[in-house]
Amino acid sequence: DPGEHNQALMELGALVCLPDRPLCGSCPLSGQCASFQKGGPVFAATLPPKRRETKLESRIEFLADHSPEGLLFVRDPHSRFLKDQWMLPARISISGQILTEHWRGAPGKQLGSVRHTITRHAIEAVLLPASPRVRIPGETLTARFSLAQGRKRAASSLMQKILSILE
């Protein structure tokens, strides 16, 4: 599962591969690690400190479009986030600039929200109900799945957090 693999690598970096004092002796990947082969903690001490990157404030508005056939999902090979993955239709903006827009119109009142971080993006993700005024552009690849099927197809932890609002 790609999501679990990503999560495991992030936890490894947060708990074992620490920048100022790596715990190489307890790392399951030390045999394949270039830093370990160059001296592990001794080599890490010679590296300059990483520069802190500025967090980008991002907002993703996901749309919950229910019908008897299921919940609407889209797959967008051009999206900045969740590229080519099944997700709910979204309007994605960074610092107020819209980058991706899978739907147009005025949705209903917010159903819920979550905070999430992807690399340097501090994301506020909200879930909005579809209304008759909302339309999905015809060129967007779409499919309808039950909530359970959608959970299986949506690989990202952000999408899993959003889908949990519907449960």
mmCIF file of N, CA and C in Angstrom, residues 91-162:
data_model
loop_
_atom_site.group_PDB
_atom_site.id
_atom_site.type_symbol
_atom_site.label_atom_id
_atom_site.label_comp_id
_atom_site.label_asym_id
_atom_site.label_seq_id
_atom_site.Cartn_x
_atom_site.Cartn_y
_atom_site.Cartn_z
ATOM 1 N N ARG A 91 -11.246 22.066 -5.203
ATOM 2 C CA ARG A 91 -10.756 23.392 -5.609
ATOM 3 C C ARG A 91 -9.526 23.618 -4.738
ATOM 4 N N ILE A 92 -8.355 23.677 -5.361
ATOM 5 C CA ILE A 92 -7.088 23.758 -4.634
ATOM 6 C C ILE A 92 -6.482 25.137 -4.837
ATOM 7 N N SER A 93 -6.151 25.799 -3.725
ATOM 8 C CA SER A 93 -5.515 27.115 -3.831
ATOM 9 C C SER A 93 -4.338 27.208 -2.868
ATOM 10 N N ILE A 94 -3.317 27.930 -3.304
ATOM 11 C CA ILE A 94 -2.139 28.208 -2.483
ATOM 12 C C ILE A 94 -2.002 29.718 -2.408
ATOM 13 N N SER A 95 -1.940 30.222 -1.187
ATOM 14 C CA SER A 95 -1.834 31.672 -0.950
ATOM 15 C C SER A 95 -2.887 32.444 -1.747
ATOM 16 N N GLY A 96 -4.101 31.895 -1.807
ATOM 17 C CA GLY A 96 -5.215 32.576 -2.461
ATOM 18 C C GLY A 96 -5.314 32.374 -3.964
ATOM 19 N N GLN A 97 -4.316 31.759 -4.589
ATOM 20 C CA GLN A 97 -4.335 31.540 -6.037
ATOM 21 C C GLN A 97 -4.865 30.139 -6.334
ATOM 22 N N ILE A 98 -5.942 30.045 -7.119
ATOM 23 C CA ILE A 98 -6.541 28.746 -7.456
ATOM 24 C C ILE A 98 -5.663 28.044 -8.491
ATOM 25 N N LEU A 99 -5.241 26.803 -8.151
ATOM 26 C CA LEU A 99 -4.394 26.009 -9.046
ATOM 27 C C LEU A 99 -5.182 24.932 -9.775
ATOM 28 N N THR A 100 -6.135 24.343 -9.076
ATOM 29 C CA THR A 100 -6.951 23.265 -9.633
ATOM 30 C C THR A 100 -8.390 23.531 -9.262
ATOM 31 N N GLU A 101 -9.293 23.319 -10.223
ATOM 32 C CA GLU A 101 -10.710 23.526 -9.948
ATOM 33 C C GLU A 101 -11.505 22.468 -10.705
ATOM 34 N N HIS A 102 -11.969 21.447 -9.967
ATOM 35 C CA HIS A 102 -12.733 20.366 -10.585
ATOM 36 C C HIS A 102 -14.219 20.665 -10.663
ATOM 37 N N TRP A 103 -14.672 21.707 -9.988
ATOM 38 C CA TRP A 103 -16.094 22.029 -10.000
ATOM 39 C C TRP A 103 -16.277 23.537 -9.982
ATOM 40 N N ARG A 104 -17.427 23.944 -10.465
ATOM 41 C CA ARG A 104 -17.749 25.373 -10.494
ATOM 42 C C ARG A 104 -19.132 25.556 -9.888
ATOM 43 N N GLY A 105 -19.322 26.689 -9.244
ATOM 44 C CA GLY A 105 -20.615 26.985 -8.659
ATOM 45 C C GLY A 105 -20.502 27.191 -7.168
ATOM 46 N N ALA A 106 -21.639 27.309 -6.532
ATOM 47 C CA ALA A 106 -21.693 27.585 -5.097
ATOM 48 C C ALA A 106 -22.132 26.338 -4.342
ATOM 49 N N PRO A 107 -21.231 25.731 -3.564
ATOM 50 C CA PRO A 107 -21.622 24.558 -2.774
ATOM 51 C C PRO A 107 -22.407 24.986 -1.539
ATOM 52 N N GLY A 108 -22.849 24.007 -0.779
ATOM 53 C CA GLY A 108 -23.583 24.287 0.451
ATOM 54 C C GLY A 108 -22.655 24.581 1.617
ATOM 55 N N LYS A 109 -23.233 24.556 2.818
ATOM 56 C CA LYS A 109 -22.500 24.868 4.053
ATOM 57 C C LYS A 109 -21.488 23.759 4.383
ATOM 58 N N GLN A 110 -20.348 24.151 4.915
ATOM 59 C CA GLN A 110 -19.249 23.238 5.231
ATOM 60 C C GLN A 110 -19.706 22.080 6.124
ATOM 61 N N LEU A 111 -19.303 20.848 5.759
ATOM 62 C CA LEU A 111 -19.630 19.647 6.543
ATOM 63 C C LEU A 111 -18.576 19.361 7.608
ATOM 64 N N GLY A 112 -17.344 19.793 7.377
ATOM 65 C CA GLY A 112 -16.258 19.548 8.315
ATOM 66 C C GLY A 112 -14.938 19.974 7.707
ATOM 67 N N SER A 113 -13.884 19.952 8.521
ATOM 68 C CA SER A 113 -12.566 20.339 8.023
ATOM 69 C C SER A 113 -11.477 19.590 8.774
ATOM 70 N N VAL A 114 -10.307 19.521 8.163
ATOM 71 C CA VAL A 114 -9.121 18.913 8.784
ATOM 72 C C VAL A 114 -7.911 19.760 8.441
ATOM 73 N N ARG A 115 -6.873 19.658 9.269
ATOM 74 C CA ARG A 115 -5.577 20.280 8.997
ATOM 75 C C ARG A 115 -4.633 19.151 8.574
ATOM 76 N N HIS A 116 -3.759 19.442 7.634
ATOM 77 C CA HIS A 116 -2.858 18.416 7.114
ATOM 78 C C HIS A 116 -1.588 19.111 6.624
ATOM 79 N N THR A 117 -0.479 18.407 6.619
ATOM 80 C CA THR A 117 0.766 18.955 6.099
ATOM 81 C C THR A 117 1.341 17.990 5.070
ATOM 82 N N ILE A 118 1.702 18.535 3.913
ATOM 83 C CA ILE A 118 2.422 17.785 2.888
ATOM 84 C C ILE A 118 3.646 18.623 2.560
ATOM 85 N N THR A 119 4.817 18.089 2.821
ATOM 86 C CA THR A 119 6.100 18.794 2.689
ATOM 87 C C THR A 119 5.983 20.188 3.284
ATOM 88 N N ARG A 120 6.040 21.230 2.484
ATOM 89 C CA ARG A 120 5.999 22.578 3.063
ATOM 90 C C ARG A 120 4.636 23.246 2.941
ATOM 91 N N HIS A 121 3.613 22.484 2.654
ATOM 92 C CA HIS A 121 2.261 23.017 2.531
ATOM 93 C C HIS A 121 1.469 22.754 3.810
ATOM 94 N N ALA A 122 1.035 23.831 4.469
ATOM 95 C CA ALA A 122 0.123 23.724 5.603
ATOM 96 C C ALA A 122 -1.277 23.818 5.006
ATOM 97 N N ILE A 123 -2.004 22.717 5.050
ATOM 98 C CA ILE A 123 -3.267 22.624 4.316
ATOM 99 C C ILE A 123 -4.456 22.672 5.253
ATOM 100 N N GLU A 124 -5.402 23.530 4.908
ATOM 101 C CA GLU A 124 -6.719 23.482 5.524
ATOM 102 C C GLU A 124 -7.606 22.830 4.475
ATOM 103 N N ALA A 125 -8.136 21.665 4.786
ATOM 104 C CA ALA A 125 -8.997 20.950 3.849
ATOM 105 C C ALA A 125 -10.413 20.950 4.405
ATOM 106 N N VAL A 126 -11.359 21.360 3.586
ATOM 107 C CA VAL A 126 -12.752 21.411 4.019
ATOM 108 C C VAL A 126 -13.593 20.529 3.101
ATOM 109 N N LEU A 127 -14.669 20.015 3.661
ATOM 110 C CA LEU A 127 -15.599 19.191 2.894
ATOM 111 C C LEU A 127 -16.909 19.958 2.778
ATOM 112 N N LEU A 128 -17.364 20.117 1.541
ATOM 113 C CA LEU A 128 -18.577 20.870 1.253
ATOM 114 C C LEU A 128 -19.582 19.974 0.548
ATOM 115 N N PRO A 129 -20.882 20.143 0.815
ATOM 116 C CA PRO A 129 -21.871 19.347 0.094
ATOM 117 C C PRO A 129 -22.116 19.935 -1.297
ATOM 118 N N ALA A 130 -22.403 19.081 -2.251
ATOM 119 C CA ALA A 130 -22.749 19.557 -3.590
ATOM 120 C C ALA A 130 -24.146 20.165 -3.533
ATOM 121 N N SER A 131 -24.417 21.061 -4.438
ATOM 122 C CA SER A 131 -25.760 21.629 -4.569
ATOM 123 C C SER A 131 -26.107 21.612 -6.047
ATOM 124 N N PRO A 132 -27.370 21.831 -6.392
ATOM 125 C CA PRO A 132 -27.727 21.826 -7.817
ATOM 126 C C PRO A 132 -26.968 22.863 -8.637
ATOM 127 N N ARG A 133 -26.419 23.889 -7.996
ATOM 128 C CA ARG A 133 -25.699 24.942 -8.718
ATOM 129 C C ARG A 133 -24.275 24.540 -9.070
ATOM 130 N N VAL A 134 -23.787 23.427 -8.541
ATOM 131 C CA VAL A 134 -22.415 22.989 -8.787
ATOM 132 C C VAL A 134 -22.389 22.089 -10.020
ATOM 133 N N ARG A 135 -21.386 22.303 -10.881
ATOM 134 C CA ARG A 135 -21.232 21.405 -12.040
ATOM 135 C C ARG A 135 -19.774 21.007 -12.200
ATOM 136 N N ILE A 136 -19.579 19.778 -12.636
ATOM 137 C CA ILE A 136 -18.246 19.233 -12.877
ATOM 138 C C ILE A 136 -17.957 19.392 -14.369
ATOM 139 N N PRO A 137 -16.830 20.001 -14.736
ATOM 140 C CA PRO A 137 -16.510 20.130 -16.164
ATOM 141 C C PRO A 137 -16.439 18.763 -16.844
ATOM 142 N N GLY A 138 -16.910 18.680 -18.082
ATOM 143 C CA GLY A 138 -16.995 17.417 -18.800
ATOM 144 C C GLY A 138 -15.665 16.721 -19.057
ATOM 145 N N GLU A 139 -14.550 17.472 -19.095
ATOM 146 C CA GLU A 139 -13.261 16.856 -19.429
ATOM 147 C C GLU A 139 -12.599 16.142 -18.245
ATOM 148 N N THR A 140 -13.167 16.272 -17.047
ATOM 149 C CA THR A 140 -12.587 15.641 -15.858
ATOM 150 C C THR A 140 -12.999 14.169 -15.805
ATOM 151 N N LEU A 141 -12.034 13.252 -15.593
ATOM 152 C CA LEU A 141 -12.326 11.828 -15.469
ATOM 153 C C LEU A 141 -13.054 11.597 -14.149
ATOM 154 N N THR A 142 -14.242 11.009 -14.196
ATOM 155 C CA THR A 142 -15.053 10.820 -12.995
ATOM 156 C C THR A 142 -15.535 9.382 -12.879
ATOM 157 N N ALA A 143 -15.866 8.996 -11.643
ATOM 158 C CA ALA A 143 -16.488 7.697 -11.362
ATOM 159 C C ALA A 143 -17.234 7.840 -10.043
ATOM 160 N N ARG A 144 -18.202 7.007 -9.827
ATOM 161 C CA ARG A 144 -18.945 7.001 -8.562
ATOM 162 C C ARG A 144 -18.657 5.692 -7.837
ATOM 163 N N PHE A 145 -18.321 5.830 -6.548
ATOM 164 C CA PHE A 145 -18.031 4.686 -5.696
ATOM 165 C C PHE A 145 -18.802 4.827 -4.400
ATOM 166 N N SER A 146 -19.065 3.697 -3.755
ATOM 167 C CA SER A 146 -19.583 3.763 -2.387
ATOM 168 C C SER A 146 -18.475 4.345 -1.511
ATOM 169 N N LEU A 147 -18.819 4.766 -0.305
ATOM 170 C CA LEU A 147 -17.801 5.315 0.594
ATOM 171 C C LEU A 147 -16.713 4.276 0.864
ATOM 172 N N ALA A 148 -17.109 3.017 1.079
ATOM 173 C CA ALA A 148 -16.127 1.952 1.346
ATOM 174 C C ALA A 148 -15.208 1.739 0.138
ATOM 175 N N GLN A 149 -15.777 1.718 -1.067
ATOM 176 C CA GLN A 149 -14.955 1.565 -2.273
ATOM 177 C C GLN A 149 -14.027 2.762 -2.458
ATOM 178 N N GLY A 150 -14.537 3.956 -2.199
ATOM 179 C CA GLY A 150 -13.733 5.168 -2.319
ATOM 180 C C GLY A 150 -12.560 5.164 -1.364
ATOM 181 N N ARG A 151 -12.788 4.682 -0.136
ATOM 182 C CA ARG A 151 -11.690 4.590 0.847
ATOM 183 C C ARG A 151 -10.579 3.689 0.335
ATOM 184 N N LYS A 152 -10.953 2.588 -0.346
ATOM 185 C CA LYS A 152 -9.948 1.654 -0.869
ATOM 186 C C LYS A 152 -9.175 2.262 -2.032
ATOM 187 N N ARG A 153 -9.815 3.099 -2.823
ATOM 188 C CA ARG A 153 -9.171 3.677 -4.002
ATOM 189 C C ARG A 153 -8.384 4.947 -3.687
ATOM 190 N N ALA A 154 -8.754 5.656 -2.628
ATOM 191 C CA ALA A 154 -8.083 6.904 -2.257
ATOM 192 C C ALA A 154 -6.862 6.574 -1.398
ATOM 193 N N ALA A 155 -5.665 6.728 -1.966
ATOM 194 C CA ALA A 155 -4.437 6.280 -1.299
ATOM 195 C C ALA A 155 -3.899 7.272 -0.263
ATOM 196 N N SER A 156 -4.201 8.548 -0.394
ATOM 197 C CA SER A 156 -3.548 9.544 0.467
ATOM 198 C C SER A 156 -4.191 9.631 1.848
ATOM 199 N N SER A 157 -3.366 9.948 2.832
ATOM 200 C CA SER A 157 -3.892 10.116 4.195
ATOM 201 C C SER A 157 -4.783 11.353 4.279
ATOM 202 N N LEU A 158 -4.536 12.375 3.466
ATOM 203 C CA LEU A 158 -5.418 13.541 3.447
ATOM 204 C C LEU A 158 -6.819 13.143 2.995
ATOM 205 N N MET A 159 -6.906 12.359 1.923
ATOM 206 C CA MET A 159 -8.226 11.935 1.428
ATOM 207 C C MET A 159 -8.923 11.049 2.459
ATOM 208 N N GLN A 160 -8.164 10.206 3.157
ATOM 209 C CA GLN A 160 -8.753 9.350 4.188
ATOM 210 C C GLN A 160 -9.337 10.206 5.326
ATOM 211 N N LYS A 161 -8.635 11.282 5.706
ATOM 212 C CA LYS A 161 -9.148 12.176 6.740
ATOM 213 C C LYS A 161 -10.452 12.831 6.296
ATOM 214 N N ILE A 162 -10.501 13.274 5.049
ATOM 215 C CA ILE A 162 -11.706 13.927 4.522
ATOM 216 C C ILE A 162 -12.863 12.943 4.459
#
